[in-house]
Short mmCIF file of C-alpha atoms and ligand atoms in Angstrom, two decimals:
data_model
loop_
_atom_site.label_atom_id
_atom_site.label_comp_id
_atom_site.label_asym_id
_atom_site.label_seq_id
_atom_site.Cartn_x
_atom_site.Cartn_y
_atom_site.Cartn_z
CA MET A 202 -8.53 26.30 9.97
CA HIS A 203 -6.74 27.35 6.81
CA PRO A 204 -8.58 26.14 3.66
CA LYS A 205 -5.48 24.25 2.48
CA LEU A 206 -5.49 22.18 5.66
CA ILE A 207 -9.23 21.63 5.52
CA GLY A 208 -8.74 20.14 2.06
CA LEU A 209 -5.99 17.89 3.36
CA GLU A 210 -8.02 16.82 6.38
CA GLU A 211 -10.71 15.55 4.03
CA THR A 212 -8.28 12.85 2.90
CA PHE A 213 -8.14 11.38 6.43
CA SER A 214 -10.17 8.41 7.68
CA GLU A 215 -11.87 8.16 11.00
CA SER A 216 -9.76 6.50 13.63
CA VAL A 217 -10.66 2.95 14.67
CA LEU A 218 -10.65 1.53 18.19
CA ALA A 219 -9.78 -2.19 18.06
CA LYS A 220 -9.98 -4.69 20.89
CA ILE A 221 -7.06 -7.10 21.01
CA ASN A 222 -8.24 -10.67 21.26
CA ASP A 223 -5.61 -12.67 23.04
CA ALA A 224 -5.94 -15.59 25.45
CA MET A 225 -3.04 -14.23 27.50
CA LEU A 226 -4.95 -11.00 28.19
CA ASP A 227 -8.03 -12.98 29.24
CA GLN A 228 -5.90 -14.98 31.63
CA TYR A 229 -4.88 -11.79 33.45
CA GLY A 230 -8.33 -10.25 33.18
CA ILE A 231 -7.08 -7.24 31.21
CA GLU A 232 -8.88 -5.64 28.30
CA LEU A 233 -6.46 -4.10 25.85
CA TRP A 234 -7.60 -1.85 23.03
CA LEU A 235 -5.57 -0.13 20.35
CA LYS A 236 -6.52 3.25 19.00
CA ARG A 237 -5.42 2.77 15.42
CA ASP A 238 -4.04 6.18 14.49
CA ASP A 239 -1.81 4.27 12.09
CA LEU A 240 -4.90 3.93 9.86
CA LEU A 241 -5.67 7.65 9.75
CA HIS A 242 -3.95 8.31 6.45
CA PRO A 243 -2.24 6.28 3.71
CA VAL A 244 0.93 8.43 3.86
CA ILE A 245 1.01 10.64 6.95
CA SER A 246 2.07 8.77 10.06
CA GLY A 247 -0.43 8.64 12.95
CA ASN A 248 0.46 11.15 15.61
CA LYS A 249 2.46 13.36 13.26
CA TRP A 250 -0.63 14.92 11.72
CA ARG A 251 -2.12 15.39 15.18
CA LYS A 252 1.02 17.29 16.20
CA LEU A 253 1.53 19.26 12.98
CA LYS A 254 -2.02 20.38 12.28
CA TYR A 255 -2.26 23.51 14.44
CA SER A 256 1.39 24.47 14.06
CA LEU A 257 1.04 24.46 10.28
CA ASN A 258 -2.23 26.31 10.59
CA HIS A 259 -0.32 28.94 12.55
CA ALA A 260 2.40 29.03 9.90
CA LEU A 261 -0.17 29.51 7.13
CA ALA A 262 -1.98 32.20 9.15
CA LEU A 263 1.34 34.05 9.41
CA ASP A 264 1.72 33.76 5.62
CA ALA A 265 4.86 31.69 6.05
CA GLU A 266 6.27 30.34 2.81
CA THR A 267 8.85 27.93 4.20
CA VAL A 268 8.65 25.53 7.12
CA ILE A 269 11.99 24.31 8.47
CA SER A 270 12.48 21.39 10.82
CA MET A 271 14.90 18.64 11.84
CA GLY A 272 15.03 14.86 12.17
CA GLY A 273 16.84 11.61 11.42
CA ALA A 274 17.08 9.65 8.17
CA TYR A 275 13.92 7.68 9.04
CA SER A 276 12.01 10.56 10.64
CA ASN A 277 8.24 10.14 10.63
CA HIS A 278 7.95 13.82 11.51
CA LEU A 279 9.94 15.11 8.50
CA HIS A 280 8.27 12.56 6.24
CA ALA A 281 4.81 13.86 7.22
CA LEU A 282 5.95 17.47 6.94
CA ALA A 283 7.40 16.96 3.45
CA TYR A 284 4.19 15.34 2.26
CA ILE A 285 2.00 18.09 3.69
CA GLY A 286 4.31 20.69 2.16
CA ASN A 287 3.88 19.06 -1.20
CA ILE A 288 0.06 19.06 -0.92
CA THR A 289 -0.32 22.58 0.49
CA GLY A 290 2.41 24.32 -1.50
CA LEU A 291 4.45 25.18 1.58
CA LYS A 292 8.18 24.98 0.90
CA THR A 293 9.93 22.66 3.35
CA ILE A 294 13.53 22.34 4.52
CA GLY A 295 14.74 19.42 6.65
CA PHE A 296 17.97 19.41 8.67
CA ILE A 297 18.99 15.75 8.69
CA ARG A 298 21.21 14.33 11.42
CA GLY A 299 24.49 12.91 10.14
CA GLU A 300 26.26 12.65 6.82
CA GLN A 301 24.40 12.10 3.60
CA PRO A 302 24.24 8.33 3.08
CA GLU A 303 25.41 6.89 -0.27
CA THR A 304 21.90 5.75 -1.00
CA LEU A 305 19.06 7.70 0.51
CA THR A 306 16.73 5.81 2.85
CA PRO A 307 13.19 5.25 1.50
CA THR A 308 12.07 7.98 3.93
CA LEU A 309 14.59 10.52 2.58
CA THR A 310 13.77 9.56 -1.01
CA ASP A 311 10.09 10.31 -0.44
CA MET A 312 10.95 13.60 1.21
CA GLN A 313 13.14 14.65 -1.69
CA ASN A 314 10.50 13.61 -4.22
CA TRP A 315 7.96 15.75 -2.38
CA GLY A 316 10.23 18.75 -2.77
CA MET A 317 11.78 19.01 0.67
CA GLU A 318 15.26 20.52 0.64
CA LEU A 319 17.50 18.12 2.57
CA ARG A 320 20.41 19.62 4.51
CA PHE A 321 22.68 17.05 6.13
CA ILE A 322 24.37 18.34 9.28
CA SER A 323 26.81 16.91 11.81
CA ARG A 324 25.58 15.35 15.03
CA SER A 325 27.03 18.22 17.05
CA ASP A 326 25.28 20.86 14.91
CA TYR A 327 22.13 18.80 15.23
CA ARG A 328 22.33 18.93 19.00
CA ILE A 329 22.72 22.70 18.86
CA LEU A 330 19.53 23.01 16.79
CA ARG A 331 17.60 21.29 19.57
CA GLN A 332 17.78 24.40 21.74
CA TYR A 333 15.65 26.52 19.39
CA LYS A 334 12.06 26.06 20.47
CA ASP A 335 9.98 28.96 19.13
CA TRP A 336 8.89 29.35 15.53
CA PHE A 337 11.07 32.45 15.01
CA ASP A 338 14.03 31.11 17.00
CA LEU A 339 16.29 29.72 14.31
CA PRO A 340 19.50 31.78 13.88
CA GLY A 341 19.42 33.69 10.60
CA PHE A 342 15.61 33.65 10.71
CA LYS A 343 14.06 35.42 7.71
CA ARG A 344 10.58 36.73 7.03
CA GLY A 345 8.35 34.03 5.62
CA GLN A 346 10.10 31.25 7.50
CA TYR A 347 8.60 29.11 10.24
CA TRP A 348 10.75 26.89 12.45
CA LEU A 349 9.38 23.67 13.92
CA PRO A 350 11.49 22.17 16.72
CA GLU A 351 12.47 18.49 16.71
CA GLY A 352 9.46 16.20 16.56
CA GLY A 353 7.12 19.21 16.28
CA ALA A 354 7.46 19.64 20.05
CA GLN A 355 5.61 22.85 20.78
CA THR A 356 2.52 23.89 22.69
CA LEU A 357 0.36 24.13 19.57
CA ALA A 358 0.91 20.40 19.01
CA LEU A 359 -1.02 19.57 22.17
CA LYS A 360 -4.27 20.87 20.73
CA GLY A 361 -4.22 18.43 17.82
CA VAL A 362 -3.33 15.49 20.06
CA GLY A 363 -6.24 16.40 22.35
CA GLU A 364 -8.60 15.61 19.46
CA LEU A 365 -7.46 11.99 19.62
CA VAL A 366 -8.56 11.77 23.24
CA ARG A 367 -11.98 13.23 22.51
CA GLU A 368 -12.56 10.58 19.83
CA ILE A 369 -12.45 7.78 22.43
CA GLU A 370 -16.05 7.08 23.31
CA ILE A 371 -15.80 4.10 25.66
CA PRO A 372 -14.88 4.22 29.37
CA TYR A 373 -11.32 3.15 30.24
CA ASP A 374 -8.80 3.24 33.07
CA ILE A 375 -5.39 3.72 31.48
CA ALA A 376 -4.07 5.29 28.28
CA CYS A 377 -0.64 4.29 26.97
CA VAL A 378 1.61 5.91 24.41
CA SER A 379 5.18 5.69 23.22
CA CYS A 380 7.40 8.75 23.85
CA GLY A 381 10.06 10.34 21.69
CA THR A 382 9.88 14.01 22.66
CA GLY A 383 6.90 13.39 24.97
CA THR A 384 4.73 15.87 23.06
CA THR A 385 2.04 13.33 22.22
CA LEU A 386 1.94 12.23 25.86
CA ALA A 387 1.60 15.86 26.97
CA GLY A 388 -1.29 16.38 24.55
CA ILE A 389 -3.06 13.32 25.91
CA VAL A 390 -2.54 14.35 29.55
CA ASP A 391 -3.75 17.86 28.73
CA ALA A 392 -7.04 16.58 27.31
CA ILE A 393 -7.82 13.44 29.32
CA PRO A 394 -10.14 13.34 32.39
CA ALA A 395 -8.08 13.35 35.60
CA HIS A 396 -9.32 9.95 36.82
CA ILE A 397 -7.65 8.18 33.88
CA SER A 398 -3.94 7.43 34.23
CA VAL A 399 -1.57 7.99 31.35
CA MET A 400 1.52 5.84 30.90
CA GLY A 401 4.29 6.81 28.55
CA PHE A 402 7.04 4.47 27.38
CA ALA A 403 10.33 6.10 26.46
CA ALA A 404 11.77 4.97 23.13
CA LEU A 405 15.21 6.37 24.07
CA LYS A 406 17.81 5.51 26.65
CA ASN A 407 18.48 7.93 29.56
CA ALA A 408 15.17 9.63 28.86
CA GLY A 409 14.73 11.11 32.33
CA PHE A 410 14.76 14.57 30.73
CA LEU A 411 11.32 13.76 29.31
CA LEU A 412 9.69 14.37 32.69
CA ASN A 413 10.85 17.95 32.69
CA ASP A 414 10.06 18.46 28.98
CA VAL A 415 6.50 17.22 29.49
CA HIS A 416 6.06 19.50 32.53
CA GLN A 417 7.21 22.43 30.39
CA LEU A 418 4.70 21.61 27.64
CA LEU A 419 1.73 21.16 29.99
CA SER A 420 -0.20 24.30 30.74
CA ARG A 421 -1.24 23.15 34.22
CA HIS A 422 -0.09 20.74 36.87
CA CYS A 423 -1.31 17.17 36.43
CA ASN A 424 -0.31 14.12 38.43
CA ASN A 425 -2.11 11.36 36.57
CA TRP A 426 0.81 10.53 34.26
CA ARG A 427 4.09 8.63 34.40
CA ILE A 428 6.81 7.69 31.97
CA ASN A 429 8.37 4.25 32.12
CA LEU A 430 12.06 4.42 31.15
CA ASP A 431 12.82 0.68 31.24
CA TYR A 432 11.92 -0.56 27.78
CA HIS A 433 14.33 1.28 25.47
CA PHE A 434 16.17 -1.91 24.38
CA GLY A 435 19.55 -0.20 24.43
CA GLY A 436 18.57 3.12 22.87
CA PHE A 437 16.60 4.87 20.16
CA ALA A 438 15.92 2.51 17.23
CA LYS A 439 17.98 -0.23 18.89
CA THR A 440 16.39 -3.67 18.92
CA ASN A 441 17.10 -7.23 19.91
CA ILE A 442 15.81 -10.65 18.87
CA GLU A 443 13.34 -10.74 21.75
CA LEU A 444 11.69 -7.49 20.67
CA LEU A 445 11.63 -8.43 17.00
CA SER A 446 10.15 -11.83 17.66
CA PHE A 447 7.52 -10.32 19.98
CA ILE A 448 6.52 -7.96 17.16
CA ASN A 449 6.45 -10.78 14.69
CA ASP A 450 4.23 -12.96 16.90
CA PHE A 451 1.93 -10.05 17.70
CA GLU A 452 1.50 -9.24 14.03
CA LEU A 453 0.75 -12.87 13.14
CA ARG A 454 -1.80 -13.25 15.93
CA THR A 455 -3.61 -9.93 15.57
CA LEU A 456 -2.83 -8.88 11.98
CA ILE A 457 -1.98 -5.44 13.38
CA PRO A 458 1.41 -4.14 12.16
CA LEU A 459 3.86 -2.61 14.64
CA GLU A 460 7.27 -1.01 14.09
CA PRO A 461 10.25 -1.60 16.39
CA VAL A 462 11.14 2.03 17.22
CA TYR A 463 8.03 3.15 19.09
CA THR A 464 4.86 1.05 19.07
CA GLY A 465 6.66 -2.31 19.18
CA LYS A 466 8.53 -1.32 22.35
CA MET A 467 5.36 0.00 23.97
CA MET A 468 3.41 -3.18 23.24
CA TYR A 469 6.29 -5.35 24.44
CA ALA A 470 6.37 -3.33 27.67
CA LEU A 471 2.61 -3.61 28.15
CA TYR A 472 2.61 -7.38 27.71
CA ASP A 473 5.55 -7.70 30.07
CA LEU A 474 3.90 -5.52 32.74
CA ILE A 475 0.62 -7.41 32.41
CA ARG A 476 2.48 -10.68 33.03
CA LYS A 477 4.14 -9.09 36.06
CA HIS A 478 0.71 -8.21 37.52
CA HIS A 479 1.29 -4.49 37.17
CA PHE A 480 -2.41 -4.00 36.35
CA ARG A 481 -5.54 -5.02 38.23
CA ARG A 482 -8.02 -7.56 36.89
CA GLY A 483 -10.87 -5.87 35.09
CA GLN A 484 -8.87 -2.84 34.00
CA ARG A 485 -9.33 -1.54 30.49
CA ILE A 486 -6.25 -0.16 28.79
CA ILE A 487 -6.25 1.89 25.60
CA ALA A 488 -2.89 2.02 23.87
CA ILE A 489 -2.37 4.53 21.10
CA HIS A 490 -0.99 3.11 17.87
CA THR A 491 0.96 6.17 16.76
CA GLY A 492 1.77 4.77 13.31
CA GLY A 493 5.33 5.14 12.06
CA LEU A 494 5.14 2.16 9.75
CA GLN A 495 6.81 3.99 6.86
CA GLY A 496 10.04 4.02 8.87
CA LYS A 497 10.11 0.23 8.76
CA ARG A 498 11.02 0.23 5.06
CA GLY A 499 14.64 -0.55 4.34
CA TRP A 500 15.13 -1.54 7.97
CA LYS A 501 16.95 -4.77 7.15
CA ASP A 502 19.57 -3.09 4.93
CA CYS A 503 20.58 -0.71 7.63
CA GLN A 504 23.28 -1.61 10.13
CA ASN A 505 23.34 1.54 12.14
CA ARG A 506 20.18 3.56 12.13
CA ASN A 507 21.20 5.94 14.79
C1 PLP B 628 7.16 10.49 16.68
C2 PLP B 628 6.54 9.24 17.13
C3 PLP B 628 6.29 8.98 18.48
C4 PLP B 628 6.72 9.90 19.58
O1 PLP B 628 5.99 11.07 19.62
P1 PLP B 628 6.46 12.25 20.61
O2 PLP B 628 5.34 13.20 20.51
O3 PLP B 628 7.72 12.82 20.02
O4 PLP B 628 6.69 11.69 21.93
C5 PLP B 628 5.66 7.80 18.81
N1 PLP B 628 5.31 6.92 17.86
C6 PLP B 628 5.56 7.12 16.56
C7 PLP B 628 5.18 6.08 15.59
C8 PLP B 628 6.18 8.29 16.14
O5 PLP B 628 6.43 8.48 14.86
#
C-alpha cells in the first residue's frame, strides 16, 4: 500500500464484535451480533474506508493528483473522501446533487473545510454522471485525475470490504448489511464462505436494479445472497415515526447509536423479521454496523433531505 495510506490506516482502531443483549432475541432463540465498523475511526464512516482504501491506493499508484466523485448533501462517501484527501494531500472535487443550500449542511461544511471543491449540479446532470463507472471515464478527463463513481462502487472496493469479513472470528449463519449501491454487500459475498447466507436491506425505494449491479460487481457466480427491498420506508433518507422510535428505543436499550438512512432501517427490518419467525431458533446473525453517524447531524433542521 502507498505510504500515505499506511500512515492513515495507523489512525484506525480494531473493529469490535458486540453481542446484542435483548430479551426479545432470547425469546425467539436468535443471537444477534453487531460488527461495529462505526467505531473504526473518529471521522471516517465505517464502510467508506473499506470501500475507498484500494481505489485510492490505485489513484496514488497512478500518481493522480485529484480525485473526483459525486454524492448528496449528507454523503458519507464524499465526507470520508474529503477527509482522506486532506490527510494525504490528494486534491478532491465533489459533484453535489441539487442546488447549493443557503446554509451548508454540517457534512458539506466539513468537506469544504477539508479542502474539497464543491460543485453543485442539477438532479438531471447528477443522473447522467451515474453512467461513468471507470476511473478514466469522466467526460473531459485530464491527466492526473481519478474518477470514483457514486458511492465508490467499483471492483477495487470489494477487496477492502473483504477484510471486514476476514476479521470475524466466530462461527455464524447469516451476515446482514444495508445497501445503497450494493458494493459493500458484493464485497461481503465475494469474501464470505459459501455456507453463510448474506442478506442485504435496500435503503432506497424501487431498488430492484441492485440485483443486477451486485451481479456485475461480483467476479464469480454466488447464490448465497439476497436483497430485501421491503424496508425502505418510502425512499432514500425517508423516515416515519415508527422507524425513529425504534431507533430511539434501540439506542436507549443497547447504547449503540444508529442512523435512520441505513443501519436504522436494517435493524428495524431484522427485528421485524425475527418477530415474523423468518429465522430458525439457534441461528447466529452478524449485522454490519456500517457507520454513517456523521450524516445524522443537522437532521432535525432539514425538511427535505432528498
Ligand atoms: C454508504 C453506506 C451504506 C451503503 O453502502 P453501499 O456499498 O453503497 O451499498 C450503508 N451504510 C452506511 C452507513 C453508508 O454510509
